[in-house]
Short mmCIF file of C-alpha atoms in Angstrom, two decimals:
data_model
loop_
_atom_site.label_atom_id
_atom_site.label_comp_id
_atom_site.label_asym_id
_atom_site.label_seq_id
_atom_site.Cartn_x
_atom_site.Cartn_y
_atom_site.Cartn_z
CA MET A 1 93.64 143.55 68.12
CA LYS A 2 93.36 144.00 71.79
CA ALA A 3 95.70 145.28 74.43
CA GLN A 4 95.98 143.64 77.69
CA ASN A 5 96.93 145.38 80.90
CA PRO A 6 100.73 143.77 81.97
CA VAL A 7 101.09 141.06 84.05
CA ALA A 8 103.93 139.39 86.08
CA VAL A 9 104.29 136.06 84.52
CA LEU A 10 102.96 134.69 81.25
CA ILE A 11 102.86 130.70 81.72
CA CYS A 12 102.23 129.25 78.46
CA GLY A 13 100.97 125.63 78.83
CA ALA A 14 98.54 124.00 81.50
CA GLY A 15 99.96 120.67 81.90
CA THR A 16 101.55 119.13 84.98
CA SER A 17 104.61 121.77 85.13
CA GLY A 18 102.40 124.86 83.87
CA LEU A 19 99.82 124.16 87.07
CA THR A 20 102.30 123.95 89.62
CA LEU A 21 103.89 126.97 88.53
CA ALA A 22 100.32 128.51 89.03
CA VAL A 23 99.36 127.52 92.15
CA ASP A 24 102.78 128.63 93.46
CA LEU A 25 102.77 132.20 91.89
CA ALA A 26 99.01 132.31 93.01
CA ARG A 27 99.53 131.71 96.45
CA ARG A 28 102.46 134.28 96.37
CA GLY A 29 100.34 137.31 95.28
CA VAL A 30 101.86 137.06 91.70
CA ALA A 31 99.78 138.51 89.01
CA PHE A 32 99.87 136.13 86.17
CA ARG A 33 98.03 134.23 83.17
CA ILE A 34 98.16 130.70 82.15
CA ILE A 35 97.36 129.68 78.96
CA GLU A 36 96.88 126.28 76.99
CA LYS A 37 96.21 126.01 73.24
CA MET A 38 93.83 122.76 73.50
CA ASP A 39 90.31 123.55 74.02
CA GLN A 40 89.81 121.22 76.74
CA PRO A 41 92.14 119.38 79.18
CA PHE A 42 94.47 116.58 78.81
CA ALA A 43 92.66 113.53 79.03
CA GLY A 44 95.19 110.88 79.22
CA SER A 45 96.83 108.76 81.94
CA ARG A 46 100.42 109.36 80.30
CA GLY A 47 102.65 110.35 83.58
CA LYS A 48 100.85 108.63 86.25
CA GLY A 49 103.65 107.98 89.06
CA ILE A 50 103.89 110.45 91.72
CA GLN A 51 107.07 109.84 93.63
CA PRO A 52 107.81 110.54 97.22
CA ARG A 53 109.58 114.10 96.77
CA THR A 54 106.71 115.21 94.15
CA GLN A 55 104.42 114.28 97.27
CA GLU A 56 106.35 116.48 99.43
CA VAL A 57 105.79 118.93 96.94
CA PHE A 58 101.82 118.42 96.88
CA ALA A 59 101.96 118.40 100.33
CA ASP A 60 102.98 121.97 100.62
CA LEU A 61 100.78 123.39 97.91
CA GLY A 62 97.88 121.78 99.98
CA VAL A 63 96.74 119.24 97.51
CA LEU A 64 98.68 115.70 98.54
CA ASP A 65 95.50 114.40 100.21
CA ARG A 66 93.39 115.09 97.15
CA VAL A 67 96.16 113.17 94.89
CA VAL A 68 96.29 110.41 97.25
CA ALA A 69 92.35 109.94 97.14
CA ALA A 70 92.34 110.30 93.19
CA GLY A 71 94.62 107.55 92.63
CA GLY A 72 96.36 104.74 94.58
CA ILE A 73 99.22 102.84 95.16
CA TYR A 74 100.90 100.32 92.33
CA PRO A 75 99.72 97.13 92.87
CA SER A 76 102.48 93.74 92.45
CA MET A 77 103.65 92.96 88.74
CA ARG A 78 102.08 89.97 87.36
CA GLU A 79 104.68 88.30 84.76
CA TYR A 80 103.13 85.46 82.71
CA ARG A 81 105.19 82.79 81.42
CA ALA A 82 105.08 81.35 78.12
CA ASP A 83 103.22 78.13 79.70
CA GLY A 84 100.47 80.34 81.23
CA THR A 85 102.32 80.52 84.99
CA TRP A 86 103.13 83.69 86.51
CA ILE A 87 105.11 85.06 88.94
CA GLU A 88 104.20 88.15 91.34
CA LYS A 89 106.93 90.64 92.40
CA ASP A 90 107.20 94.54 93.21
CA MET A 91 108.11 96.97 90.69
CA ALA A 92 109.68 98.91 93.32
CA GLU A 93 111.39 98.42 96.74
CA ARG A 94 108.81 99.15 99.64
CA HIS A 95 109.98 100.70 102.46
CA ASP A 96 107.94 101.95 105.53
CA PRO A 97 107.76 105.97 106.61
CA THR A 98 110.57 107.05 108.66
CA PRO A 99 110.43 110.21 110.76
CA ALA A 100 112.69 112.05 108.32
CA GLU A 101 111.29 110.80 105.06
CA PRO A 102 107.25 110.20 105.34
CA TYR A 103 106.44 109.58 102.20
CA GLN A 104 108.43 106.39 100.62
CA ILE A 105 106.55 104.74 97.82
CA ALA A 106 105.41 105.96 94.36
CA LEU A 107 101.68 106.40 93.90
CA MET A 108 99.67 105.81 90.86
CA VAL A 109 97.40 108.86 89.67
CA PRO A 110 96.71 109.16 85.98
CA GLN A 111 98.18 112.50 84.95
CA PHE A 112 94.41 113.71 83.98
CA LEU A 113 93.30 113.11 87.49
CA THR A 114 96.91 115.14 88.87
CA GLU A 115 96.23 117.64 86.51
CA ARG A 116 92.17 117.92 87.97
CA VAL A 117 93.46 118.47 91.32
CA LEU A 118 95.74 121.10 90.66
CA ARG A 119 93.17 123.32 88.63
CA GLU A 120 90.71 122.95 91.40
CA ARG A 121 93.66 124.25 93.78
CA LEU A 122 94.16 126.87 91.32
CA ALA A 123 90.52 128.12 91.12
CA GLU A 124 90.33 128.12 95.17
CA LEU A 125 93.21 130.79 94.69
CA GLY A 126 91.13 132.67 92.33
CA HIS A 127 92.63 131.65 89.01
CA ARG A 128 91.97 129.73 86.15
CA VAL A 129 93.34 128.11 83.10
CA GLU A 130 92.42 130.08 79.57
CA PHE A 131 91.84 127.13 77.49
CA GLY A 132 91.90 127.58 73.58
CA THR A 133 94.24 130.32 73.92
CA GLU A 134 97.67 130.01 72.01
CA LEU A 135 100.57 131.88 71.92
CA VAL A 136 101.37 132.74 68.30
CA GLY A 137 104.28 134.89 68.69
CA PHE A 138 106.60 137.07 70.94
CA GLU A 139 109.82 139.26 71.25
CA GLN A 140 111.25 140.45 74.76
CA ASP A 141 113.71 143.39 75.54
CA GLU A 142 115.28 144.41 79.11
CA LYS A 143 112.06 145.51 80.13
CA GLY A 144 109.66 142.52 79.38
CA VAL A 145 108.31 140.31 77.11
CA THR A 146 105.57 141.26 74.66
CA ALA A 147 103.15 138.33 73.76
CA ARG A 148 100.75 137.73 70.74
CA LEU A 149 98.08 135.37 71.67
CA VAL A 150 94.86 133.91 69.58
CA GLY A 151 92.21 132.97 71.60
CA PRO A 152 87.98 132.54 71.48
CA ASP A 153 87.65 136.47 71.75
CA GLY A 154 90.66 136.83 68.63
CA GLU A 155 94.10 138.28 68.72
CA GLU A 156 95.43 140.03 71.73
CA THR A 157 98.85 141.75 72.34
CA LEU A 158 99.99 140.80 76.39
CA THR A 159 103.03 142.26 78.17
CA ALA A 160 104.43 140.47 80.90
CA ARG A 161 107.84 140.69 82.90
CA TYR A 162 108.58 136.85 82.11
CA LEU A 163 107.17 134.29 80.04
CA VAL A 164 107.74 130.57 80.95
CA GLY A 165 107.17 127.85 78.63
CA ALA A 166 105.51 124.57 79.81
CA ASP A 167 104.27 123.69 76.52
CA GLY A 168 105.86 120.29 76.18
CA GLY A 169 108.25 118.55 73.95
CA ARG A 170 107.21 120.20 70.78
CA SER A 171 107.29 123.81 72.67
CA PHE A 172 106.54 126.95 70.68
CA VAL A 173 108.45 128.87 73.30
CA ARG A 174 111.87 126.68 72.91
CA ARG A 175 111.65 127.03 69.14
CA THR A 176 111.10 130.64 69.17
CA LEU A 177 113.88 131.34 71.29
CA GLY A 178 116.24 129.03 69.24
CA VAL A 179 117.37 126.78 71.96
CA GLU A 180 118.77 123.63 70.97
CA PHE A 181 117.12 120.45 71.80
CA PRO A 182 120.08 117.76 71.55
CA GLY A 183 119.63 113.90 72.37
CA LYS A 184 118.79 110.82 70.67
CA THR A 185 115.90 108.82 69.54
CA LEU A 186 115.96 105.74 71.59
CA GLY A 187 114.85 102.98 68.99
CA VAL A 188 111.76 102.26 70.71
CA ARG A 189 108.24 103.30 69.26
CA ALA A 190 105.30 102.15 71.56
CA ILE A 191 101.73 102.81 72.26
CA VAL A 192 100.14 103.85 75.45
CA ALA A 193 96.31 104.02 75.83
CA ASP A 194 93.48 103.86 78.52
CA VAL A 195 91.12 101.31 77.68
CA ALA A 196 88.04 99.44 79.32
CA LEU A 197 88.77 95.80 78.95
CA THR A 198 87.45 92.68 80.68
CA GLY A 199 89.30 89.25 81.06
CA LEU A 200 91.88 90.18 83.71
CA GLY A 201 91.76 91.42 87.35
CA ARG A 202 92.52 94.84 88.96
CA ASP A 203 94.76 93.43 91.75
CA ALA A 204 97.85 93.19 89.40
CA TRP A 205 99.98 94.84 86.68
CA HIS A 206 99.78 92.17 83.84
CA GLN A 207 103.07 92.05 82.14
CA PHE A 208 103.64 89.68 78.92
CA ASN A 209 106.78 88.56 76.81
CA ASP A 210 108.75 90.67 79.36
CA GLY A 211 112.01 91.83 77.68
CA ASP A 212 110.81 91.06 74.05
CA MET A 213 110.73 94.61 72.55
CA GLN A 214 108.64 92.90 69.41
CA ARG A 215 105.66 91.34 71.70
CA MET A 216 105.84 92.71 74.77
CA VAL A 217 102.36 94.09 76.24
CA ALA A 218 101.60 95.52 79.88
CA ILE A 219 98.09 96.10 80.98
CA CYS A 220 97.81 97.92 84.18
CA PRO A 221 94.64 98.99 86.26
CA LEU A 222 94.50 102.76 86.40
CA ALA A 223 94.00 103.75 90.33
CA GLY A 224 90.73 106.03 90.45
CA THR A 225 89.43 104.64 87.36
CA ASP A 226 87.58 101.66 85.80
CA LEU A 227 90.09 101.67 83.20
CA PHE A 228 93.47 99.76 82.54
CA GLN A 229 96.48 101.59 80.80
CA LEU A 230 97.77 99.33 77.80
CA GLN A 231 101.48 99.70 76.97
CA ALA A 232 103.27 97.63 74.05
CA PRO A 233 106.23 98.65 71.91
CA ILE A 234 105.27 98.61 68.06
CA PRO A 235 106.99 98.64 64.89
CA PRO A 236 108.85 101.74 64.27
CA GLU A 237 107.02 102.54 60.75
CA GLY A 238 103.72 102.58 59.78
CA GLU A 239 100.46 104.03 61.21
CA ALA A 240 99.41 102.79 64.25
CA ASP A 241 95.84 101.66 64.58
CA LEU A 242 94.68 102.46 68.15
CA SER A 243 90.78 101.29 67.86
CA ALA A 244 89.43 99.15 70.35
CA LYS A 245 89.43 96.08 67.99
CA ALA A 246 92.99 96.62 66.74
CA LEU A 247 94.56 96.71 70.32
CA GLU A 248 92.52 93.49 71.23
CA GLY A 249 94.00 91.90 68.36
CA MET A 250 97.44 93.05 69.20
CA ILE A 251 96.57 91.41 72.81
CA LEU A 252 95.40 88.34 71.28
CA ASP A 253 98.28 87.78 69.03
CA ARG A 254 100.87 88.70 71.78
CA THR A 255 99.29 86.66 74.85
CA GLY A 256 97.16 84.08 73.05
CA ARG A 257 94.39 84.98 75.22
CA SER A 258 91.25 85.26 73.60
CA ASP A 259 89.25 86.10 76.72
CA ILE A 260 90.67 89.66 77.17
CA ARG A 261 88.43 91.90 75.19
CA VAL A 262 88.82 95.89 74.79
CA HIS A 263 85.44 97.39 75.30
CA SER A 264 86.60 101.08 74.31
CA VAL A 265 89.38 103.25 73.99
CA ALA A 266 89.35 106.73 76.16
CA TRP A 267 92.53 107.55 75.03
CA ALA A 268 95.54 106.64 73.20
CA SER A 269 98.63 107.90 71.68
CA ALA A 270 101.64 106.47 69.59
CA TYR A 271 105.34 107.63 70.34
CA ALA A 272 108.70 107.16 69.84
CA MET A 273 110.88 107.40 73.06
CA ASN A 274 113.40 110.15 73.36
CA ALA A 275 115.95 111.53 75.64
CA ARG A 276 116.55 115.25 75.10
CA LEU A 277 117.78 117.78 76.95
CA ALA A 278 117.30 121.69 76.11
CA GLU A 279 121.00 123.40 75.83
CA CYS A 280 119.55 126.06 78.13
CA TYR A 281 116.76 126.81 80.26
CA ARG A 282 116.60 130.63 80.19
CA VAL A 283 116.94 133.20 77.81
CA GLY A 284 116.76 136.63 78.97
CA ARG A 285 112.96 136.87 80.16
CA ALA A 286 111.81 133.35 78.97
CA PHE A 287 112.32 130.41 80.98
CA LEU A 288 111.47 126.62 79.88
CA VAL A 289 110.23 124.15 82.44
CA GLY A 290 108.96 120.49 82.10
CA ASP A 291 109.05 118.83 78.73
CA ALA A 292 109.66 121.84 76.79
CA ALA A 293 113.19 121.47 78.78
CA HIS A 294 113.54 117.69 78.73
CA ILE A 295 112.22 114.43 77.28
CA HIS A 296 112.46 111.34 79.18
CA PRO A 297 111.43 107.49 78.20
CA PRO A 298 108.56 106.39 80.78
CA THR A 299 110.76 103.88 82.66
CA GLY A 300 111.13 105.27 86.30
CA GLY A 301 108.45 107.44 86.31
CA GLN A 302 110.59 110.12 86.15
CA GLY A 303 109.28 113.02 83.73
CA LEU A 304 106.27 114.37 85.33
CA ASN A 305 108.15 114.51 88.92
CA THR A 306 111.32 116.35 87.35
CA SER A 307 108.77 118.84 85.21
CA VAL A 308 106.88 119.37 88.76
CA GLN A 309 109.95 120.23 90.56
CA ASP A 310 111.33 122.42 88.17
CA ALA A 311 108.47 124.25 88.39
CA TRP A 312 108.78 124.27 92.28
CA ASN A 313 112.10 125.46 91.81
CA LEU A 314 111.25 128.59 89.54
CA GLY A 315 108.21 129.85 91.14
CA TRP A 316 109.81 130.95 94.26
CA LYS A 317 112.91 132.66 92.54
CA LEU A 318 110.17 134.47 90.23
CA ALA A 319 108.21 135.64 93.00
CA ALA A 320 111.29 136.73 94.87
CA VAL A 321 112.88 138.86 92.33
CA LEU A 322 109.27 140.34 90.97
CA HIS A 323 109.34 141.59 94.95
CA GLY A 324 112.71 143.21 94.98
CA ALA A 325 115.54 140.52 94.81
CA PRO A 326 118.22 140.73 92.57
CA ASP A 327 117.53 139.50 88.90
CA GLY A 328 120.86 137.08 89.28
CA LEU A 329 118.60 134.78 91.54
CA LEU A 330 116.93 133.66 88.39
CA ASP A 331 120.33 132.22 86.92
CA THR A 332 120.22 129.77 89.72
CA TYR A 333 117.27 127.87 87.94
CA GLU A 334 119.21 126.52 85.53
CA ALA A 335 121.91 126.07 87.38
CA GLU A 336 120.17 124.17 89.91
CA ARG A 337 117.69 122.22 87.62
CA ARG A 338 119.46 121.19 84.44
CA PRO A 339 122.09 118.91 85.90
CA VAL A 340 118.84 117.09 87.61
CA ALA A 341 117.28 116.57 84.38
CA GLU A 342 120.45 115.37 82.77
CA ALA A 343 120.45 112.95 85.61
CA MET A 344 117.21 111.72 85.60
CA LEU A 345 117.68 111.51 81.94
CA GLY A 346 120.54 108.98 82.17
CA LEU A 347 118.47 106.78 85.12
CA ALA A 348 115.48 106.53 82.95
CA THR A 349 117.49 105.55 79.88
CA GLY A 350 119.58 103.19 82.17
CA LEU A 351 116.10 101.61 83.15
CA LEU A 352 115.00 101.34 79.65
CA ASP A 353 117.86 99.41 78.76
CA ALA A 354 117.15 96.96 81.88
CA MET A 355 113.87 96.55 80.93
CA LYS A 356 115.06 95.47 77.30
CA ARG A 357 116.87 92.56 79.20
CA GLY A 358 113.60 91.76 81.40
CA MET A 359 114.20 93.80 84.49
CA THR A 360 112.32 96.05 85.51
CA ARG A 361 112.99 96.60 89.21
CA ARG A 362 113.25 100.37 90.78
CA GLY A 363 115.26 101.33 93.41
CA ARG A 364 115.67 104.32 95.66
CA GLU A 365 116.94 106.47 92.97
CA THR A 366 113.65 107.18 91.31
CA ARG A 367 112.13 108.08 94.80
CA GLN A 368 113.80 111.69 93.80
CA LEU A 369 114.65 112.12 97.71
CA ASP A 370 118.36 112.26 97.72
CA ILE A 371 118.24 115.18 94.60
CA GLY A 372 120.06 118.16 95.99
CA TYR A 373 121.99 121.32 94.93
CA PRO A 374 125.16 121.09 97.14
CA GLU A 375 127.24 122.97 93.70
CA SER A 376 124.52 125.75 93.65
CA PRO A 377 125.33 129.62 94.47
CA LEU A 378 122.26 129.26 96.68
CA ALA A 379 124.10 126.71 99.14
CA LEU A 380 126.18 128.85 101.85
CA ASP A 381 128.75 126.80 103.81
CA PRO A 382 130.58 129.64 105.62
CA SER A 383 132.84 127.42 107.87
CA GLY A 384 132.69 124.29 105.60
CA ARG A 385 131.58 122.35 108.39
CA PRO A 386 131.33 118.29 107.89
CA GLY A 387 127.88 116.67 108.79
CA ILE A 388 125.19 114.23 108.06
CA LEU A 389 123.67 117.24 106.54
CA LEU A 390 125.03 119.98 104.45
CA ALA A 391 123.71 123.24 102.34
CA GLY A 392 122.19 122.00 99.35
CA ASP A 393 120.75 118.76 100.48
CA ARG A 394 116.69 118.25 100.94
CA ALA A 395 115.77 119.29 104.30
CA PRO A 396 114.24 116.19 106.09
CA ASP A 397 110.78 115.81 108.18
CA ALA A 398 110.74 115.75 112.02
CA PRO A 399 108.11 115.07 114.58
CA LEU A 400 108.38 118.02 117.13
CA ARG A 401 106.25 118.55 120.21
CA GLY A 402 104.98 122.17 120.73
CA ALA A 403 105.12 124.03 124.14
CA ALA A 404 101.27 123.88 124.15
CA GLY A 405 101.80 119.92 124.29
CA LEU A 406 100.53 119.49 120.41
CA SER A 407 102.44 117.10 118.13
CA ARG A 408 104.18 119.08 115.34
CA ARG A 409 106.03 118.54 112.22
CA LEU A 410 108.95 120.09 110.53
CA PHE A 411 107.22 119.92 107.52
CA ASP A 412 104.25 122.15 109.28
CA LEU A 413 106.64 124.65 109.55
CA PHE A 414 108.19 124.67 106.22
CA SER A 415 104.76 124.58 104.83
CA GLY A 416 103.84 127.77 102.87
CA PRO A 417 105.59 130.69 100.49
CA HIS A 418 108.16 131.41 103.30
CA TRP A 419 111.83 130.79 104.25
CA THR A 420 112.42 129.09 107.64
CA LEU A 421 115.02 129.52 110.04
CA ILE A 422 115.42 127.27 112.86
CA GLY A 423 117.58 127.54 116.02
CA PHE A 424 118.58 124.14 117.88
CA GLU A 425 119.07 124.81 121.77
CA ALA A 426 119.88 128.59 120.62
CA GLU A 427 119.40 130.55 123.99
CA ARG A 428 118.59 133.68 121.42
CA ASP A 429 117.46 134.89 118.22
CA ILE A 430 120.40 135.11 115.76
CA ILE A 431 118.46 137.87 113.64
CA ALA A 432 115.62 140.00 113.93
CA PRO A 433 112.34 138.84 112.29
CA ARG A 434 111.01 140.05 109.13
CA GLY A 435 108.58 139.49 106.40
CA GLY A 436 109.24 136.32 104.64
CA LEU A 437 111.20 134.52 106.97
CA HIS A 438 109.77 132.44 109.59
CA ILE A 439 111.97 131.97 112.76
CA HIS A 440 111.45 129.05 115.46
CA ARG A 441 113.63 127.71 118.29
CA VAL A 442 113.91 124.13 119.23
CA GLY A 443 115.02 123.20 122.64
CA PRO A 444 114.15 122.52 126.55
CA GLY A 445 111.70 125.31 127.45
CA GLN A 446 111.68 126.91 123.79
CA GLU A 447 108.63 127.30 121.44
CA LEU A 448 109.47 123.61 120.36
CA GLU A 449 110.77 120.42 121.60
CA ASP A 450 112.91 117.80 120.11
CA GLU A 451 111.93 115.18 122.81
CA ASP A 452 112.51 112.20 120.57
CA GLY A 453 115.74 113.46 118.97
CA HIS A 454 114.45 113.07 115.46
CA LEU A 455 115.63 116.56 114.34
CA HIS A 456 118.92 116.07 115.92
CA ALA A 457 119.47 112.68 114.42
CA ALA A 458 118.48 114.02 110.82
CA TYR A 459 120.25 117.46 110.77
CA GLY A 460 123.01 116.64 113.22
CA LEU A 461 123.27 120.66 114.51
CA ALA A 462 125.31 121.29 117.50
CA PRO A 463 123.59 123.53 120.58
CA GLY A 464 123.20 127.21 119.33
CA GLU A 465 123.57 126.27 115.44
CA TRP A 466 120.39 127.36 112.93
CA VAL A 467 119.35 125.78 109.63
CA LEU A 468 117.81 127.99 107.02
CA VAL A 469 115.40 126.20 104.94
CA ARG A 470 114.41 127.82 101.49
CA PRO A 471 110.67 127.88 100.21
CA ASP A 472 111.20 124.75 98.19
CA GLY A 473 112.17 122.59 101.19
CA TYR A 474 116.22 122.58 100.67
CA VAL A 475 118.95 123.58 103.18
CA ALA A 476 120.40 126.84 102.36
CA ALA A 477 122.65 127.37 105.03
CA ILE A 478 123.60 126.08 108.54
CA VAL A 479 124.92 129.08 110.73
CA SER A 480 125.86 129.72 113.99
CA MET A 481 126.28 133.25 115.99
CA GLN A 482 129.47 134.39 114.51
CA ASP A 483 128.08 133.83 110.73
CA VAL A 484 125.34 136.85 111.19
CA ALA A 485 126.77 138.99 108.84
CA LEU A 486 126.68 136.29 105.84
CA LEU A 487 123.16 135.18 107.07
CA GLU A 488 121.99 138.71 106.73
CA SER A 489 123.78 139.24 103.24
CA PHE A 490 122.40 136.04 102.15
CA LEU A 491 119.35 137.02 102.85
CA ALA A 492 119.30 140.27 101.29
CA GLU A 493 120.65 138.66 98.08
CA VAL A 494 117.58 136.53 97.69
CA GLY A 495 115.03 139.07 98.54
CA VAL A 496 114.21 138.62 102.16
CA ALA A 497 116.21 141.39 103.78
CA GLY A 498 115.41 144.80 102.32
CA ALA A 499 113.11 143.68 99.60
CA ARG A 500 110.75 146.49 98.22
CA SER A 501 106.93 145.29 97.44
CA GLY A 502 106.49 144.64 93.60
CA ASP A 503 103.84 146.82 91.78
CA LEU A 504 102.61 143.66 90.06
CA LYS A 505 101.21 141.44 92.71
CA SER A 506 97.10 140.49 92.58
#
């Protein structure tokens, strides 16, 4: 049995959440390993919706353009009636981009393509997924986690400061920790399959027998591929035949359409829909993210997006603690993300109930742009000021003009692993520069100018006020010069002031 040098973080599972965490840790200089027990990358389309808030995350990670190029947008939904006629409608409300919200509609990107883009980004940062490597046991103490791994070269023992279970709904990490996974089975068993077929155009999401949970079938062209995704409820018991011949027969039986021919199946799965939420997200030095922490029905496209944002929330906090911030910062991960998952589970379950009644419309709540952490310990509100934007809210975008004449965006200033402090019409800096914090002033004669008033409209700042934005794009505080001592203390608590360099950097 080989013993390996220690790393800061061991990530178990290389799905979307594990890869998001790995990319974020890589750009922060944290030493980690990411393992996946499967020998090859996941090959299916399962989570194909990328919501606007997740698009903002991917933009910060430097992969959004690649993700957009890999997929496309959702087509309109075509609902077929019994007499062969149909109606077409948008599945979700469509809105134009705004200065504060530059991404407004969900993208369709098959999960295997999203994960491919993230692996490519990870490779650019000098890391790779260790496929065919399984976590078979671990123990932890006050200093770290000792993990036993089995891979292509045999068994090894690895020590890590922290372990992150991103290993799906049947999470080995969660079960080994003894964390309960309460919830319910929702009484729907379904198949999802990526198939090559003919007989239907790629200009619509074809929906038959909408609301009939015995005969419904949906066939959607998969953006970025030549395939279609087939979804259909199936009986709760019995073996599911996922062959091309059986799927073609099911389509014929449910639609009466003999012209729809299934030629091959690239990937398929039968599953029971569940809504489950882990009782806790942290046990000592081990954390749960993604499906290991919460399982959603597919309605509303919330599961993958919630998982990405789990990793986005945890990544900067792990890096901060490894570089000297107090360990208590890591407790805010569960405090912030578990209530979000609970709300998203309620939303997805409600949308499933609506689907059973033939209602498939998705509203603003599915875009995740309104998610925030107003009750978080990291929401500093020294004055209790009223306003259109408060500590804990998502930090909006806004176009600006640089002193050199070029246009800039707030999101450009936020992009990267740092904190951002922006003064609005401030005459002087509120605190001294330091590592991990980017300071900008906006106003006439300053570095940047809010020439069209979009920053003021989105943030409601008074002259001389400063907004502190977290590395994950949420407002930490809005302060004035009289709050200097509170700001300094807060920054110290999150590892920005007085942090020492960690000894486990790459």
